C-alpha positions as CSV (number, residue, x, y, z in Angstrom):
1,M,46.3,10.3,4.8
2,T,49.8,10.1,3.3
3,D,51.6,7.6,1.3
4,P,54.3,6.1,3.6
5,T,56.7,5.5,0.8
6,T,56.6,9.0,-0.6
7,N,55.3,11.1,2.4
8,E,52.9,12.8,-0.1
9,F,49.0,12.8,-0.2
10,S,47.6,10.0,-2.4
11,E,45.9,11.1,-5.5
12,F,42.8,9.1,-4.2
13,S,42.6,11.0,-1.0
14,I,42.9,14.3,-2.7
15,T,40.1,13.3,-5.1
16,Q,38.0,12.2,-2.3
17,I,38.3,15.4,-0.3
18,D,37.5,17.4,-3.5
19,V,34.4,15.3,-4.2
20,D,33.1,15.6,-0.6
21,L,33.7,19.4,-0.8
22,D,31.8,19.6,-4.0
23,V,28.9,17.7,-2.5
24,Q,28.7,19.9,0.7
25,E,28.9,23.0,-1.3
26,I,26.1,22.0,-3.5
27,L,23.9,20.9,-0.6
28,L,24.7,24.1,1.3
29,A,23.7,26.3,-1.6
30,A,20.5,24.3,-1.9
31,S,19.6,24.8,1.8
32,Q,20.3,28.5,1.5
33,H,18.2,28.7,-1.6
34,D,21.0,30.3,-3.4
35,I,19.9,29.7,-7.0
36,P,22.8,31.6,-8.8
37,K,25.4,29.7,-6.8
38,L,23.4,26.4,-7.4
39,R,23.3,27.2,-11.1
40,R,27.1,27.6,-11.2
41,L,27.8,24.6,-9.2
42,V,25.6,22.1,-10.9
43,R,26.5,23.3,-14.4
44,T,30.3,23.4,-13.9
45,P,32.1,20.3,-15.0
46,S,33.5,18.5,-11.8
47,A,34.0,15.2,-10.2
48,H,30.1,15.0,-10.1
49,A,28.6,14.9,-13.6
50,D,25.2,15.0,-12.0
51,G,25.4,17.8,-9.5
52,A,21.5,18.1,-9.1
53,N,21.6,14.6,-7.6
54,V,24.5,14.5,-5.3
55,K,24.0,12.9,-1.9
56,D,25.1,13.6,1.7
57,P,26.8,10.3,2.9
58,E,25.4,10.7,6.5
59,T,21.9,11.8,5.8
60,G,21.3,10.8,2.2
61,Y,20.0,14.2,1.5
62,T,20.0,15.3,-2.1
63,P,19.8,19.0,-3.1
64,L,15.9,18.7,-3.2
65,H,16.0,17.4,0.4
66,S,18.2,20.1,1.6
67,A,16.1,22.9,-0.1
68,I,13.0,21.5,1.5
69,A,14.4,20.7,4.9
70,A,15.3,24.4,5.1
71,C,11.7,25.3,4.8
72,E,10.7,23.6,8.0
73,P,9.4,26.2,10.6
74,E,11.6,26.6,13.7
75,D,8.5,26.6,15.9
76,A,6.0,24.0,14.5
77,E,3.2,25.1,17.0
78,E,3.2,28.7,16.0
79,T,3.5,27.9,12.2
80,N,1.4,24.9,11.5
81,G,-1.0,25.8,8.9
82,V,-1.0,25.0,5.2
83,N,2.3,26.1,3.5
84,G,3.5,27.3,6.8
85,A,0.6,29.8,7.5
86,P,0.4,31.0,11.1
87,A,-2.1,28.9,13.2
88,N,-4.0,32.0,14.3
89,G,-4.0,33.7,10.9
90,D,-3.5,37.1,12.3
91,E,0.1,38.0,11.6
92,P,2.2,37.7,8.5
93,D,3.9,34.4,8.1
94,A,7.6,34.7,9.0
95,N,8.2,31.5,7.0
96,A,6.3,32.6,3.9
97,E,9.6,34.1,2.3
98,T,11.4,30.9,3.0
99,L,8.7,28.8,1.5
100,K,8.7,31.0,-1.6
101,T,12.5,30.8,-2.2
102,G,12.4,27.2,-1.3
103,A,9.7,26.5,-4.1
104,E,11.8,28.4,-6.6
105,T,14.9,26.4,-5.7
106,V,13.0,23.1,-6.0
107,R,11.6,24.3,-9.4
108,F,15.1,25.0,-10.6
109,L,16.6,21.7,-9.3
110,L,13.8,19.8,-11.1
111,Q,14.6,21.6,-14.3
112,E,18.2,20.6,-13.8
113,G,17.2,16.9,-13.7
114,A,16.8,16.4,-9.9
115,I,15.2,13.0,-9.2
116,W,11.6,13.7,-7.6
117,N,11.6,10.3,-5.8
118,D,15.1,9.7,-4.5
119,L,15.2,8.4,-1.0
120,D,17.3,9.8,1.9
121,N,18.6,7.6,4.7
122,N,15.3,8.1,6.6
123,D,13.5,6.4,3.6
124,E,11.9,9.7,2.6
125,T,11.5,11.3,-0.8
126,P,11.8,15.0,-1.1
127,G,8.0,15.0,-1.5
128,C,7.5,13.0,1.8
129,L,9.6,15.5,3.5
130,A,7.6,18.4,2.0
131,R,4.4,16.9,3.1
132,R,5.6,16.1,6.6
133,I,6.7,19.7,7.3
134,G,3.5,21.2,5.6
135,A,5.1,22.6,2.5
136,I,2.0,21.8,0.4
137,E,3.0,24.0,-2.6
138,I,6.3,22.3,-2.8
139,Y,4.7,18.9,-2.4
140,E,2.3,19.5,-5.3
141,M,5.3,20.6,-7.4
142,L,6.9,17.2,-6.8
143,V,3.7,15.3,-7.4
144,D,3.5,17.0,-10.8
145,A,7.1,16.2,-11.5
146,G,6.4,12.6,-10.9
147,V,3.4,12.7,-13.1
148,R,5.5,14.2,-15.9
149,A,8.1,11.5,-15.4
150,E,5.7,8.6,-15.4
151,M,3.8,9.9,-18.4
152,L,7.0,10.3,-20.4
153,L,8.0,6.8,-19.4
154,G,4.8,5.5,-20.9
155,R,5.6,7.6,-24.2
156,L,9.1,6.2,-24.4
157,E,7.9,2.7,-23.7
158,G,5.3,2.9,-26.5
159,Y,7.8,4.3,-28.9
160,G,10.2,1.5,-28.1
161,L,7.5,-1.1,-28.8
162,L,6.7,0.7,-32.2
163,S,10.3,0.7,-33.1
164,D,10.6,-3.1,-32.2
165,G,7.9,-3.7,-34.8
166,E,9.4,-1.8,-37.8
167,D,10.9,-3.7,-40.6
168,E,14.2,-2.9,-42.1
169,E,12.8,-0.9,-45.0
170,D,11.1,1.4,-42.6
171,E,14.2,1.7,-40.5
172,Q,16.3,2.7,-43.5
173,E,13.8,5.3,-44.5
174,E,13.9,6.9,-41.0
175,E,17.7,7.1,-41.0
176,G,18.8,10.6,-40.9
177,A,15.3,11.8,-39.9
178,D,15.2,14.7,-37.4
179,E,15.0,13.6,-33.9
180,N,12.0,15.5,-32.9
181,E,10.1,14.0,-36.0
182,A,11.1,10.5,-35.0
183,V,9.6,11.0,-31.5
184,P,6.8,13.7,-31.8
185,E,5.6,13.1,-28.3
186,L,8.8,14.3,-26.8
187,V,9.2,17.6,-28.6
188,D,7.9,19.5,-25.5
189,A,9.7,17.3,-23.0
190,T,12.2,19.1,-20.8
191,E,15.9,17.8,-20.2
192,A,14.7,17.2,-16.6
193,D,11.9,15.1,-17.6
194,V,14.1,12.9,-19.7
195,A,16.6,12.7,-17.0
196,T,14.2,11.8,-14.2
197,V,12.1,9.2,-16.3
198,T,14.9,6.6,-16.1
199,T,14.8,6.5,-12.4
200,T,11.0,5.8,-11.8
201,G,10.3,2.5,-13.8
202,E,7.2,0.4,-13.6
203,R,5.7,0.1,-10.2
204,L,4.6,-3.4,-9.4
205,A,2.0,-4.4,-6.8
206,N,5.1,-5.5,-5.0
207,P,8.3,-4.3,-6.7
208,E,10.2,-7.4,-5.6
209,V,7.8,-9.9,-7.2
210,S,7.5,-10.6,-10.8
211,N,4.2,-11.9,-12.2
212,P,5.7,-15.2,-13.5
213,G,7.4,-15.6,-10.2
214,Y,4.2,-15.1,-8.2
215,L,2.4,-17.6,-10.5
216,D,5.0,-20.2,-9.9
217,S,5.0,-19.7,-6.1
218,S,3.0,-21.8,-3.6
219,L,0.4,-19.6,-1.6
220,N,-0.6,-19.7,1.9
221,I,-4.3,-19.2,1.9
222,T,-6.1,-18.6,5.2
223,R,-9.5,-17.1,6.3
224,D,-8.2,-13.4,6.3
225,R,-5.2,-13.3,4.0
226,I,-3.3,-14.8,1.0
227,L,0.6,-14.8,1.3
228,D,3.0,-16.0,-1.4
229,S,6.0,-18.2,-0.6
230,D,8.1,-15.1,0.5
231,Q,5.4,-13.8,2.9
232,N,4.3,-11.0,0.5
233,G,0.8,-10.0,1.0
234,V,-1.4,-10.9,-2.0
235,M,-4.7,-10.0,-0.6
236,M,-5.9,-9.4,3.0
237,G,-9.2,-9.2,4.9
238,W,-8.9,-5.5,5.7
239,E,-9.9,-4.8,2.0
240,T,-13.4,-6.2,2.6
241,S,-15.2,-2.8,3.1
242,I,-13.4,-1.4,0.0
243,M,-14.5,-4.4,-2.1
244,Q,-18.1,-4.2,-0.8
245,K,-18.3,-0.4,-1.7
246,S,-16.8,-1.2,-5.1
247,A,-19.2,-4.1,-5.9
248,Q,-22.3,-2.0,-4.9
249,K,-21.3,0.9,-7.3
250,L,-20.5,-1.6,-10.1
251,L,-23.6,-3.7,-9.7
252,P,-26.4,-1.8,-8.2
253,R,-29.2,-4.2,-9.1
254,P,-29.8,-8.0,-9.9
255,G,-29.8,-9.5,-13.5
256,L,-26.6,-7.8,-14.7
257,K,-23.5,-9.4,-16.3
258,V,-20.2,-9.0,-14.4
259,L,-16.6,-9.9,-15.1
260,N,-14.0,-10.0,-12.3
261,V,-10.3,-10.3,-13.2
262,G,-8.5,-11.7,-10.2
263,H,-10.5,-13.8,-7.6
264,G,-8.0,-13.8,-4.7
265,M,-9.9,-14.4,-1.5
266,G,-13.2,-14.1,-3.4
267,I,-14.3,-11.0,-1.5
268,V,-15.6,-8.8,-4.3
269,D,-17.0,-12.0,-6.1
270,G,-18.9,-12.7,-2.9
271,F,-20.5,-9.2,-3.0
272,F,-21.3,-9.6,-6.8
273,Q,-23.1,-12.9,-6.0
274,E,-25.4,-11.0,-3.5
275,Q,-26.8,-9.1,-6.5
276,S,-27.8,-12.5,-8.4
277,P,-26.1,-11.6,-11.6
278,A,-27.3,-13.0,-14.9
279,A,-23.7,-13.9,-15.7
280,H,-20.7,-13.9,-13.4
281,H,-17.3,-14.6,-15.2
282,I,-14.2,-14.8,-13.1
283,I,-10.6,-14.9,-14.5
284,E,-8.0,-16.4,-12.0
285,A,-4.4,-17.1,-13.1
286,H,-2.9,-18.7,-9.9
287,P,-3.5,-22.6,-9.7
288,D,-3.6,-22.5,-5.9
289,V,-6.5,-20.0,-5.9
290,V,-8.2,-22.0,-8.7
291,A,-8.0,-25.0,-6.6
292,E,-9.5,-23.2,-3.5
293,M,-12.2,-21.8,-5.6
294,K,-13.3,-25.2,-6.6
295,R,-13.0,-26.5,-3.1
296,K,-15.4,-23.7,-2.0
297,G,-17.8,-24.6,-4.8
298,W,-17.5,-21.4,-6.8
299,D,-17.6,-23.5,-10.1
300,T,-21.3,-24.5,-9.1
301,K,-22.5,-21.2,-8.0
302,P,-25.4,-19.6,-10.1
303,G,-24.0,-17.9,-13.4
304,V,-20.5,-18.4,-12.5
305,V,-18.0,-19.1,-15.3
306,I,-14.4,-19.6,-14.1
307,H,-11.6,-18.9,-16.6
308,E,-8.3,-20.4,-15.6
309,G,-5.3,-18.5,-16.8
310,R,-4.0,-14.9,-17.4
311,W,-6.3,-12.2,-18.5
312,Q,-3.9,-11.5,-21.4
313,D,-4.7,-14.8,-22.8
314,I,-8.3,-15.2,-22.0
315,L,-9.8,-11.7,-22.7
316,P,-9.1,-11.7,-26.4
317,G,-11.1,-14.8,-26.9
318,L,-14.1,-13.2,-24.9
319,V,-14.0,-10.2,-27.1
320,G,-13.7,-12.5,-30.2
321,N,-16.9,-14.4,-28.9
322,G,-18.8,-11.1,-28.6
323,E,-19.1,-11.2,-24.8
324,T,-20.0,-8.0,-23.2
325,F,-20.5,-7.0,-19.5
326,D,-22.4,-4.4,-17.5
327,A,-19.6,-4.3,-15.0
328,I,-16.0,-5.2,-14.9
329,Y,-13.5,-5.2,-12.0
330,Y,-9.7,-5.6,-12.1
331,D,-7.6,-6.7,-9.1
332,T,-4.3,-8.6,-10.0
333,F,-1.1,-9.0,-8.3
334,A,2.5,-8.3,-9.2
335,E,1.6,-6.7,-12.6
336,S,3.0,-3.4,-13.7
337,Y,1.2,-0.2,-14.6
338,S,1.8,-0.8,-18.2
339,D,-0.2,-4.0,-17.8
340,F,-3.1,-2.2,-16.3
341,R,-3.0,0.5,-19.1
342,D,-3.0,-2.3,-21.7
343,F,-6.1,-3.9,-19.9
344,F,-8.3,-0.7,-20.1
345,S,-7.1,0.6,-23.3
346,E,-7.1,-2.6,-25.4
347,Q,-9.6,-5.0,-23.6
348,V,-12.2,-3.1,-21.7
349,I,-13.2,-1.0,-24.6
350,G,-14.3,-4.3,-26.4
351,L,-15.9,-5.9,-23.3
352,L,-17.9,-3.2,-21.6
353,E,-21.5,-2.3,-22.4
354,Q,-21.8,1.3,-23.7
355,D,-23.7,2.2,-20.4
356,G,-21.6,-0.2,-18.3
357,K,-19.2,0.7,-15.4
358,W,-15.9,-0.7,-14.5
359,G,-13.3,-0.3,-11.7
360,Y,-10.2,-1.6,-10.2
361,F,-8.5,-2.0,-6.8
362,N,-6.7,1.3,-6.6
363,G,-3.5,0.3,-4.7
364,M,-0.8,1.5,-7.1
365,G,1.9,3.3,-5.2
366,A,0.0,2.9,-1.9
367,D,3.3,2.3,0.0
368,R,4.0,6.1,0.0
369,Q,1.6,8.9,-0.2
370,I,3.4,10.9,-2.9
371,S,3.5,7.8,-5.1
372,Y,-0.2,7.2,-4.6
373,D,-1.0,10.7,-5.6
374,V,1.1,10.6,-8.7
375,Y,-0.5,7.4,-9.9
376,Q,-4.0,8.8,-9.5
377,K,-3.1,11.6,-11.9
378,V,-1.3,9.3,-14.3
379,A,-4.2,7.0,-14.4
380,E,-6.6,9.8,-14.8
381,M,-4.8,11.1,-17.9
382,D,-4.3,7.7,-19.4
383,L,-8.1,6.8,-18.9
384,F,-9.1,10.1,-20.5
385,E,-6.9,9.3,-23.5
386,A,-8.6,5.9,-23.7
387,G,-12.0,7.4,-23.8
388,F,-13.1,7.0,-20.2
389,D,-14.4,9.3,-17.5
390,I,-13.5,8.6,-13.9
391,E,-15.2,9.4,-10.6
392,W,-13.3,9.2,-7.3
393,E,-14.6,8.6,-3.8
394,D,-12.3,9.0,-0.8
395,I,-12.7,6.3,1.8
396,S,-11.0,6.4,5.1
397,V,-8.8,3.4,5.8
398,P,-8.5,2.5,9.6
399,K,-5.0,2.0,11.1
400,L,-3.6,-1.3,9.9
401,D,-0.5,-1.7,12.2
402,G,-1.6,-5.0,13.5
403,E,-2.5,-6.2,10.0
404,W,1.1,-6.6,8.9
405,E,2.2,-9.2,11.5
406,G,4.0,-12.0,9.5
407,V,3.8,-10.0,6.2
408,R,6.9,-9.2,4.6
409,R,6.0,-5.8,3.4
410,A,3.2,-3.3,4.2
411,Y,1.7,-2.6,0.8
412,W,-0.6,0.0,2.1
413,V,0.3,3.0,4.3
414,V,-1.8,5.9,3.0
415,D,-4.8,7.3,5.0
416,N,-7.5,7.3,2.4
417,Y,-8.4,4.9,-0.3
418,R,-9.5,6.7,-3.6
419,L,-12.3,4.3,-5.1
420,P,-12.5,4.8,-8.9
421,L,-15.6,4.4,-11.0
422,C,-15.1,4.4,-14.7
423,R,-17.4,5.0,-17.7
424,F,-17.3,5.5,-21.4
425,M,-17.2,9.2,-22.2
426,D,-20.6,10.6,-23.4
């Protein structure tokens, strides 16, 4: 392209060509697993300040995508084992060296700040791609990168809240303090972790719905589902078998006290009632659900106490009154992971009997397998820190293709549900 008035290339055109060439050179080096060249390219000042996260405009591939895509076996039938192992197991794997250099390249890019969950134009993260082609070692590396990012986000968030509560005198005393002393949790954090954490954020039950927005919306409540006014799935009947299993584990015999946070369609509360609990407290925040509960007579069922409002407002009062429970279940909508962490670290410890059990609907990140795997590990670490042991049971989830008709977004796509059962540590 030339400027018709000067017959010279415009500065914009030259810059655009240089930028495109930079991008393609980085992506090519990534696909060739050429770490020395990648190191030079991503660390050399250029039009791209963040060379580890450039994108191909046609495919949306980042360097991570390119490095992983190059590991896909040419003949999937001959090389379809774990990490590209040959199906018959008799001959050395021709793809093993490619997988090895691919893993080394992925490790380098993550250290340089590559984003573990960036999406390409096919709506795949690098981890999704690694899982699809059977590069399990690389997939686990990306899961671990996601865990580091999410854990660091929690630490940064906690430090931010602490800072907000400091008075001016404390702030003046800390002026000039060493940076590592100010944030001791981050001393061992890598530059890549800090770069990546800003991209992950808090994952809501539905990332497009805020909790206040949900509570203000009108719900469409039918026999087999609850949808909000934007057709987002709040709760659906396919969850019944999961709720039944959870209720049986939490409340194995009659005469116990149970607390459920989030009534929804009343599925888990129905199974709790089958065990004739001595006390059955239910917290429900949405006025439409509360109205439906009363229409169905939940306020007259044996032992049932309905608390109308958000658990954040109700639970401190129960703790203050000395209420304790043998079993607690948590299943809310459009709340963040930090809300969930506050629930078990600040409230459950004051409400659960010493030998009691509690659980939750484990749907965090279930719209993508790698996100689901990341959140299991993050939750496990945070629960351990809060003083809880957790047991997992894998439950196969049937194909749900027909379940999403009329629903804006499929909030569950993974094959297996991991049912959590939590107790105080011995």
